[in-house]
């Protein structure tokens, strides 16, 4: 048993603290704010069993042209964003080549296929059943050609990874989701994904479980992390806290934090926005409006619309144009109702160019570990990569641990 510092209390850090605690370690979880207030609060709340393959960068010339011309709402960009992330985007482009993406998918699917099983005991032990629906997620289409293309992809996911799905005509889907106000061209339903009506509350409930089981949560900034004679220390209002090992789980902030320890990890920071609407009707499960690049999910605080990715530098002021365009675009299918004042939020998906999370020991820094870079699926994968990291810290190492290790990815 060792005293371990876990730094960063989003879904990934809280899950990591729980996994290490379960293996008998004494764990202190540190964050500069309360748990679950950042990306793990603002996401679409889907535990995505269907996400067997991570999102590649579009490579088809027509797709790229449409993005370049600003015709698509799922990805927007600024010149300064592209310039600031150029090395990461170049690596992302290369990793998105079909043969390399297929190899990444083979690893990724091993993670997402167990994600609901890894969340299940935490949901039960933290008394969070009331936050979770097991109704799947849907892709909704207006455009018949795109629908056909995604039906082929769903068949590929079923064949390659066993991801279950069912294809619906527009009228059939409207019977499934009576809150829609017109028939789409069609829908694909992935029944094995789960959704959470308040993602921040689930993260907080897991953090409370960690405390109930004897864990300690403190306020401290990762910038105070230092090597000591016996391991690592961090400092906050409660003083200096020491551990034999430290794990950085800082989501989109991890790349910057690692620079102090000599590791330069280029990240693709995909900003996303959300807002809540006082909608008159609720949906049974979240769905992606594929034409407008927004996910709609009925949540405790209202109907949450989350946007796709904006490639902008991290300090760029909020520009919720994707939300406004989403509002206009969905209006033929959905009565959103008024936007709830003050509900606007933005955060950043912590994406790595190789599309796999980085889970393992930091090369050349004895006792320093990382668990970050979960991109579009960190809420899904928190408990899964937490279990893998805890195994690795206790000395386990199979092919999956090796594929996710920083040494394999830098
Ligand atoms: C719009 C949008 C929709 C999404 N939808 C989904 C979805 O449906 N399903 C899904 O699986 N994923 C989704 N994601 C992705 C998911 O939200 C992220 O991958 C996940 O939340 C990352 O978790 P994390 O714990 O790594 O990071 P975070 O939740 O951001 O946690 C990082 C923590 O580090 C702390 N921190 C930062 N810097 C410091 C410092 N210097 N010192 C101390 N603490 C620090 C922060 O305060 C924070 O608590 C979505 C993301 C976005 C933006």
Coordinates of C-alpha atoms and ligand atoms in Angstrom, one line a residue:
X1 CA 0.0 0.0 0.0
X2 CA 1.3 3.4 -0.9
X3 CA 0.2 7.0 -0.4
X4 CA -0.8 8.3 -3.8
X5 CA -1.7 11.8 -4.9
X6 CA -4.2 12.0 -7.8
X7 CA -4.4 15.5 -9.2
X8 CA -7.5 16.5 -11.1
X9 CA -11.0 15.6 -10.0
X10 CA -13.0 15.2 -13.2
X11 CA -14.5 11.9 -14.1
X12 CA -11.0 10.5 -14.9
X13 CA -9.3 11.6 -11.7
X14 CA -12.2 10.7 -9.4
X15 CA -12.4 7.2 -11.0
X16 CA -8.6 6.9 -10.7
X17 CA -8.8 7.7 -7.0
X18 CA -11.5 5.1 -6.5
X19 CA -9.7 2.4 -8.5
X20 CA -6.4 2.9 -6.5
X21 CA -8.3 3.0 -3.2
X22 CA -10.0 -0.3 -4.2
X23 CA -6.6 -1.8 -4.6
X24 CA -5.7 -0.9 -1.0
X25 CA -3.8 2.4 -1.6
X26 CA -4.2 5.5 0.6
X27 CA -5.2 8.2 -1.9
X28 CA -5.5 11.9 -1.7
X29 CA -7.4 13.6 -4.6
X30 CA -6.4 17.2 -5.3
X31 CA -8.0 19.8 -7.5
X32 CA -7.9 23.6 -7.7
X33 CA -11.7 23.5 -7.4
X34 CA -14.4 21.1 -6.3
X35 CA -14.8 17.8 -8.2
X36 CA -16.7 17.5 -11.4
X37 CA -16.9 21.2 -12.2
X38 CA -15.2 21.3 -15.6
X39 CA -15.4 19.1 -18.7
X40 CA -16.9 16.3 -16.8
X41 CA -19.8 18.6 -15.9
X42 CA -20.5 20.1 -19.3
X43 CA -20.6 17.1 -21.6
X44 CA -23.6 15.4 -23.2
X45 CA -23.7 12.8 -20.5
X46 CA -23.6 9.7 -22.7
X47 CA -21.7 6.5 -21.5
X48 CA -20.9 5.6 -25.1
X49 CA -20.7 1.8 -25.5
X50 CA -21.3 2.4 -29.2
X51 CA -18.2 4.5 -29.7
X52 CA -15.9 1.6 -30.7
X53 CA -13.8 3.9 -33.0
X54 CA -12.6 7.3 -32.0
X55 CA -13.4 10.2 -34.4
X56 CA -10.8 10.5 -37.1
X57 CA -9.9 13.8 -38.7
X58 CA -11.9 14.1 -42.0
X59 CA -9.6 13.3 -44.9
X60 CA -11.9 13.4 -47.9
X61 CA -11.2 16.5 -50.0
X62 CA -14.9 17.5 -50.3
X63 CA -15.3 17.2 -46.5
X64 CA -12.2 19.3 -45.9
X65 CA -13.4 21.9 -48.3
X66 CA -16.8 22.1 -46.6
X67 CA -15.1 22.6 -43.2
X68 CA -12.7 25.1 -44.7
X69 CA -15.6 27.1 -46.1
X70 CA -17.4 27.0 -42.8
X71 CA -20.4 25.1 -44.3
X72 CA -20.5 22.5 -41.4
X73 CA -21.5 23.1 -37.9
X74 CA -19.9 20.0 -36.4
X75 CA -16.3 21.4 -36.6
X76 CA -15.4 25.1 -36.8
X77 CA -12.0 26.7 -36.6
X78 CA -10.0 29.9 -36.5
X79 CA -6.6 30.5 -38.2
X80 CA -5.0 31.1 -34.8
X81 CA -6.5 27.8 -33.5
X82 CA -5.1 25.9 -36.5
X83 CA -1.7 27.6 -36.1
X84 CA -1.5 27.0 -32.4
X85 CA -2.3 23.3 -32.8
X86 CA -0.5 22.7 -36.1
X87 CA 1.9 19.9 -34.9
X88 CA -0.9 18.1 -33.1
X89 CA -3.2 18.4 -36.1
X90 CA -0.6 17.1 -38.5
X91 CA -0.1 14.0 -36.3
X92 CA -3.9 13.6 -36.0
X93 CA -4.2 13.7 -39.8
X94 CA -1.6 11.0 -40.2
X95 CA -3.1 8.8 -37.5
X96 CA -6.5 9.2 -39.2
X97 CA -5.3 7.3 -42.3
X98 CA -7.7 4.3 -42.7
X99 CA -5.2 1.6 -41.9
X100 CA -3.9 3.4 -38.8
X101 CA -7.4 4.3 -37.7
X102 CA -8.4 0.7 -37.9
X103 CA -5.5 -0.3 -35.6
X104 CA -6.5 2.4 -33.1
X105 CA -10.1 1.2 -33.3
X106 CA -9.1 -2.3 -32.3
X107 CA -7.6 -0.9 -29.1
X108 CA -10.3 1.7 -28.5
X109 CA -13.2 -0.8 -28.8
X110 CA -11.6 -2.9 -26.0
X111 CA -12.1 0.2 -23.8
X112 CA -15.6 1.4 -24.8
X113 CA -17.0 -2.2 -24.8
X114 CA -16.5 -2.5 -21.1
X115 CA -17.4 1.1 -20.1
X116 CA -20.9 0.5 -18.9
X117 CA -19.7 -2.6 -16.9
X118 CA -17.0 -0.4 -15.3
X119 CA -19.5 2.3 -14.4
X120 CA -22.2 0.0 -13.1
X121 CA -20.7 -0.8 -9.6
X122 CA -19.9 2.9 -9.0
X123 CA -23.4 4.0 -10.0
X124 CA -24.8 1.4 -7.6
X125 CA -22.4 2.1 -4.7
X126 CA -22.8 5.9 -5.0
X127 CA -26.6 5.7 -5.1
X128 CA -26.8 7.3 -8.5
X129 CA -29.3 5.1 -10.3
X130 CA -31.7 8.0 -10.4
X131 CA -29.3 9.8 -12.7
X132 CA -28.9 7.0 -15.3
X133 CA -31.1 5.9 -18.2
X134 CA -30.4 2.8 -20.1
X135 CA -32.2 3.7 -23.3
X136 CA -29.2 4.0 -25.7
X137 CA -28.3 6.9 -28.0
X138 CA -29.5 7.7 -31.5
X139 CA -28.2 9.3 -34.7
X140 CA -31.0 11.2 -36.5
X141 CA -30.8 12.0 -40.2
X142 CA -32.6 14.4 -42.6
X143 CA -30.4 13.5 -45.5
X144 CA -31.0 10.0 -47.1
X145 CA -27.5 9.7 -48.6
X146 CA -25.9 10.3 -45.2
X147 CA -28.3 8.0 -43.6
X148 CA -27.3 5.2 -46.0
X149 CA -23.6 5.9 -45.4
X150 CA -24.1 5.7 -41.6
X151 CA -26.2 2.5 -41.9
X152 CA -23.2 1.0 -43.6
X153 CA -20.9 2.2 -40.8
X154 CA -23.3 0.8 -38.2
X155 CA -23.1 -2.6 -40.0
X156 CA -19.3 -2.3 -39.9
X157 CA -19.3 -1.6 -36.1
X158 CA -21.5 -4.6 -35.6
X159 CA -19.3 -6.8 -37.7
X160 CA -15.9 -5.6 -36.4
X161 CA -16.7 -5.1 -32.7
X162 CA -20.2 -6.5 -32.0
X163 CA -21.8 -3.0 -31.5
X164 CA -25.6 -3.6 -31.5
X165 CA -27.8 -1.1 -33.4
X166 CA -31.2 -1.0 -35.1
X167 CA -32.1 1.1 -38.1
X168 CA -35.5 2.9 -38.1
X169 CA -37.4 4.8 -40.8
X170 CA -38.3 8.4 -39.9
X171 CA -42.0 7.5 -39.0
X172 CA -40.9 4.5 -36.9
X173 CA -38.4 6.7 -35.1
X174 CA -41.0 9.3 -34.3
X175 CA -43.1 6.6 -32.6
X176 CA -40.1 5.8 -30.5
X177 CA -39.5 9.5 -29.7
X178 CA -42.9 11.3 -29.7
X179 CA -41.2 14.5 -28.6
X180 CA -40.0 15.0 -32.3
X181 CA -42.2 17.3 -34.1
X182 CA -41.7 15.9 -37.6
X183 CA -40.4 12.7 -39.2
X184 CA -36.6 12.6 -40.0
X185 CA -35.3 10.7 -43.0
X186 CA -34.3 7.9 -40.5
X187 CA -32.5 7.1 -37.3
X188 CA -30.0 4.6 -36.0
X189 CA -30.4 3.5 -32.4
X190 CA -27.5 2.1 -30.4
X191 CA -29.4 0.5 -27.4
X192 CA -26.4 -0.4 -25.2
X193 CA -25.2 3.1 -24.4
X194 CA -26.4 4.8 -21.2
X195 CA -27.1 8.4 -20.5
X196 CA -26.8 10.6 -17.4
X197 CA -29.2 13.4 -16.6
X198 CA -26.5 15.4 -14.7
X199 CA -22.9 14.4 -15.6
X200 CA -21.4 16.8 -13.0
X201 CA -23.6 15.3 -10.3
X202 CA -22.5 11.7 -11.2
X203 CA -18.8 12.8 -10.9
X204 CA -19.6 14.4 -7.6
X205 CA -21.4 11.3 -6.4
X206 CA -18.4 9.2 -7.2
X207 CA -16.2 11.7 -5.3
X208 CA -18.5 11.4 -2.3
X209 CA -18.2 7.6 -2.5
X210 CA -14.4 7.9 -2.5
X211 CA -14.6 10.0 0.7
X212 CA -17.1 7.6 2.3
X213 CA -14.5 4.8 1.7
X214 CA -11.9 6.8 3.5
X215 CA -10.3 8.9 0.7
X216 CA -9.3 12.5 1.2
X217 CA -10.1 15.4 -1.2
X218 CA -8.1 18.6 -0.9
X219 CA -7.8 21.9 -2.8
X220 CA -4.3 22.3 -4.4
X221 CA -2.9 23.5 -7.7
X222 CA -0.9 21.1 -9.9
X223 CA 1.6 23.9 -10.4
X224 CA 2.9 23.2 -6.8
X225 CA 3.6 19.6 -7.6
X226 CA 7.3 18.9 -6.8
X227 CA 9.6 15.9 -6.6
X228 CA 10.7 15.2 -3.0
X229 CA 13.3 12.8 -1.4
X230 CA 10.6 10.1 -1.0
X231 CA 8.2 10.8 -3.9
X232 CA 6.0 13.8 -4.8
X233 CA 4.3 16.7 -2.9
X234 CA 1.6 19.2 -3.6
X235 CA 0.7 22.3 -1.6
X236 CA -2.7 24.0 -0.9
X237 CA -4.5 25.7 1.9
X238 CA -4.3 22.5 4.0
X239 CA -0.5 22.5 3.7
X240 CA 1.9 20.2 2.0
X241 CA 0.6 16.8 1.1
X242 CA 3.1 14.1 0.2
X243 CA 2.8 10.8 -1.7
X244 CA 5.1 8.1 -2.9
X245 CA 3.6 8.6 -6.4
X246 CA 1.5 11.2 -8.2
X247 CA -1.0 10.8 -11.0
X248 CA -1.9 13.7 -13.3
X249 CA -5.6 13.6 -14.5
X250 CA -5.9 17.2 -15.6
X251 CA -7.9 16.5 -18.7
X252 CA -7.3 19.3 -21.3
X253 CA -4.8 21.0 -18.9
X254 CA -2.4 17.9 -18.7
X255 CA -0.3 18.8 -21.7
X256 CA 0.7 22.1 -20.2
X257 CA 1.3 20.6 -16.7
X258 CA 3.7 18.0 -18.2
X259 CA 5.9 20.6 -19.8
X260 CA 7.4 21.3 -16.3
X261 CA 8.5 17.7 -16.3
X262 CA 10.2 17.7 -19.7
X263 CA 7.4 16.1 -21.7
X264 CA 5.9 17.9 -24.6
X265 CA 2.6 16.3 -25.6
X266 CA 0.8 18.1 -28.5
X267 CA -2.9 18.1 -27.9
X268 CA -5.9 18.8 -30.1
X269 CA -8.1 20.9 -27.9
X270 CA -11.7 20.6 -29.3
X271 CA -13.8 23.2 -27.6
X272 CA -17.5 22.5 -27.2
X273 CA -20.5 24.5 -25.9
X274 CA -23.7 23.7 -24.2
X275 CA -26.9 25.5 -23.2
X276 CA -30.1 24.4 -21.6
X277 CA -33.6 25.0 -23.0
X278 CA -37.0 25.0 -21.2
X279 CA -38.4 22.4 -23.7
X280 CA -42.1 21.5 -23.4
X281 CA -41.3 17.7 -24.0
X282 CA -38.6 15.3 -23.0
X283 CA -36.7 12.8 -25.1
X284 CA -36.2 9.2 -24.0
X285 CA -32.6 9.2 -24.9
X286 CA -29.9 11.6 -26.3
X287 CA -29.5 12.0 -30.0
X288 CA -27.1 13.5 -32.4
X289 CA -28.7 15.7 -35.1
X290 CA -26.2 14.7 -37.8
X291 CA -27.0 17.6 -40.1
X292 CA -26.4 20.2 -37.4
X293 CA -23.6 18.6 -35.4
X294 CA -25.4 19.0 -32.0
X295 CA -26.4 16.4 -29.4
X296 CA -29.7 17.0 -27.6
X297 CA -30.2 15.3 -24.2
X298 CA -33.1 15.8 -21.8
X299 CA -31.4 16.5 -18.4
X300 CA -32.4 17.6 -14.9
X301 CA -31.6 21.2 -15.8
X302 CA -33.5 21.2 -19.1
X303 CA -32.9 20.1 -22.6
X304 CA -29.1 20.3 -23.1
X305 CA -27.7 21.1 -26.5
X306 CA -24.0 20.3 -26.8
X307 CA -22.0 21.4 -29.9
X308 CA -19.3 19.7 -31.9
X309 CA -15.7 21.0 -32.0
X310 CA -14.3 24.5 -32.3
X311 CA -10.6 24.5 -33.0
X312 CA -9.6 27.7 -31.3
X313 CA -6.7 28.6 -28.9
X314 CA -7.7 27.8 -25.2
X315 CA -7.8 31.5 -24.1
X316 CA -10.2 32.5 -26.9
X317 CA -13.3 34.3 -25.5
X318 CA -16.7 32.4 -25.8
X319 CA -18.3 32.6 -29.3
X320 CA -21.4 30.4 -29.1
X321 CA -22.1 30.6 -32.9
X322 CA -22.4 26.8 -33.1
X323 CA -25.1 26.9 -30.5
X324 CA -27.0 29.6 -32.4
X325 CA -26.6 27.7 -35.7
X326 CA -27.7 24.5 -33.9
X327 CA -30.8 26.2 -32.6
X328 CA -31.8 27.3 -36.1
X329 CA -31.0 23.9 -37.6
X330 CA -32.9 21.7 -35.2
X331 CA -36.1 23.8 -35.2
X332 CA -37.8 21.6 -37.9
X333 CA -37.5 18.6 -35.6
X334 CA -37.5 19.9 -32.1
X335 CA -39.3 22.5 -30.1
X336 CA -36.5 23.7 -28.0
X337 CA -38.4 26.3 -25.9
X338 CA -36.6 29.4 -24.5
X339 CA -32.9 29.2 -23.7
X340 CA -32.5 29.1 -20.0
X341 CA -30.7 32.3 -18.9
X342 CA -27.2 31.8 -17.7
X343 CA -27.0 28.1 -18.8
X344 CA -24.3 28.7 -21.5
X345 CA -21.1 26.9 -20.9
X346 CA -18.0 25.9 -22.8
X347 CA -15.2 23.4 -22.1
X348 CA -12.6 21.5 -24.0
X349 CA -12.3 17.9 -25.1
X350 CA -8.8 16.7 -24.2
X351 CA -7.9 14.9 -27.5
X352 CA -4.5 13.4 -28.3
X353 CA -3.5 13.2 -31.9
X354 CA -3.2 9.4 -31.8
X355 CA -6.8 9.2 -30.5
X356 CA -6.0 7.0 -27.6
X357 CA -5.9 8.1 -24.0
X358 CA -2.5 8.1 -22.4
X359 CA -2.4 5.9 -19.3
X360 CA 0.8 4.9 -17.5
X361 CA 4.2 6.0 -16.2
X362 CA 5.7 9.3 -17.4
X363 CA 9.1 8.3 -19.0
X364 CA 12.1 9.6 -17.0
X365 CA 10.0 10.7 -14.0
X366 CA 10.0 8.0 -11.4
X367 CA 6.7 7.8 -9.5
X368 CA 4.9 10.2 -11.9
X369 CA 1.9 8.8 -13.8
X370 CA -0.8 10.1 -16.1
X371 CA -4.3 9.2 -17.1
X372 CA -5.6 11.8 -19.6
X373 CA -6.4 12.5 -23.3
X374 CA -9.8 10.8 -23.4
X375 CA -11.1 13.2 -26.1
X376 CA -14.7 12.7 -27.0
X377 CA -15.2 9.9 -24.5
X378 CA -13.7 10.8 -21.1
X379 CA -17.0 10.6 -19.3
X380 CA -17.5 7.1 -20.8
X381 CA -14.0 5.9 -20.1
X382 CA -13.1 7.3 -16.7
X383 CA -13.7 4.1 -14.7
X384 CA -12.2 1.9 -17.4
X385 CA -8.8 3.7 -17.8
X386 CA -8.8 4.2 -14.0
X387 CA -8.8 0.4 -13.6
X388 CA -6.0 0.0 -16.2
X389 CA -3.9 2.7 -14.6
X390 CA -4.3 1.2 -11.1
X391 CA -3.3 -2.2 -12.5
X392 CA -0.2 -0.7 -14.2
X393 CA 0.8 1.1 -10.9
X394 CA 0.6 -2.3 -9.2
X395 CA 2.9 -3.8 -11.8
X396 CA 0.5 -5.4 -14.3
X397 CA 1.3 -5.0 -18.0
X398 CA -0.4 -6.6 -20.9
X399 CA -0.8 -5.5 -24.6
X400 CA -3.6 -3.1 -23.7
X401 CA -1.5 -1.4 -21.0
X402 CA 1.4 -1.2 -23.4
X403 CA -0.7 0.4 -26.2
X404 CA -1.9 3.2 -23.8
X405 CA 1.4 3.8 -22.1
X406 CA 3.0 7.2 -22.6
X407 CA 6.2 5.4 -23.7
X408 CA 4.3 4.0 -26.7
X409 CA 2.7 7.3 -27.7
X410 CA 5.3 10.1 -27.3
Ligands
LIG1 C1 -19.5 19.5 -25.5 C2 -18.9 18.2 -25.0 C3 -19.7 17.0 -25.0 C4 -19.1 15.8 -24.6 N1 -19.9 14.7 -24.5 C5 -19.4 13.6 -24.0 C6 -20.2 12.4 -23.8 O1 -21.4 12.4 -24.1 N2 -19.7 11.3 -23.4 C7 -18.4 11.2 -23.1 O2 -17.9 10.1 -22.7 N3 -17.6 12.3 -23.1 C8 -18.1 13.5 -23.6 N4 -17.3 14.6 -23.7 C9 -15.8 14.4 -23.3 C10 -15.7 14.4 -21.8 O3 -16.5 15.4 -21.2 C11 -14.2 14.6 -21.4 O4 -13.4 13.7 -22.1 C12 -14.0 14.2 -19.9 O5 -14.9 15.0 -19.1 C13 -12.6 14.5 -19.5 O6 -12.5 14.2 -18.1 P1 -11.3 14.6 -17.3 O7 -11.5 14.1 -15.9 O8 -10.1 14.1 -18.0 O9 -11.2 16.2 -17.4 P2 -12.0 17.3 -16.6 O10 -13.4 16.9 -16.3 O11 -11.8 18.6 -17.3 O12 -11.2 17.3 -15.2 C14 -9.9 17.9 -15.1 C15 -9.8 18.5 -13.7 O13 -8.5 19.0 -13.5 C16 -8.6 20.2 -12.8 N5 -7.4 21.0 -13.0 C17 -7.0 21.7 -14.1 N6 -5.9 22.3 -13.9 C18 -5.5 22.2 -12.6 C19 -4.5 22.6 -11.9 N7 -3.5 23.4 -12.4 N8 -4.4 22.2 -10.6 C20 -5.4 21.4 -10.0 N9 -6.4 21.0 -10.7 C21 -6.5 21.3 -12.0 C22 -9.9 20.8 -13.2 O14 -10.4 21.7 -12.2 C23 -10.8 19.6 -13.4 O15 -11.5 19.3 -12.2 C24 -17.8 15.8 -24.1 C25 -17.0 16.9 -24.1 C26 -17.6 18.2 -24.5 C27 -16.7 19.4 -24.4

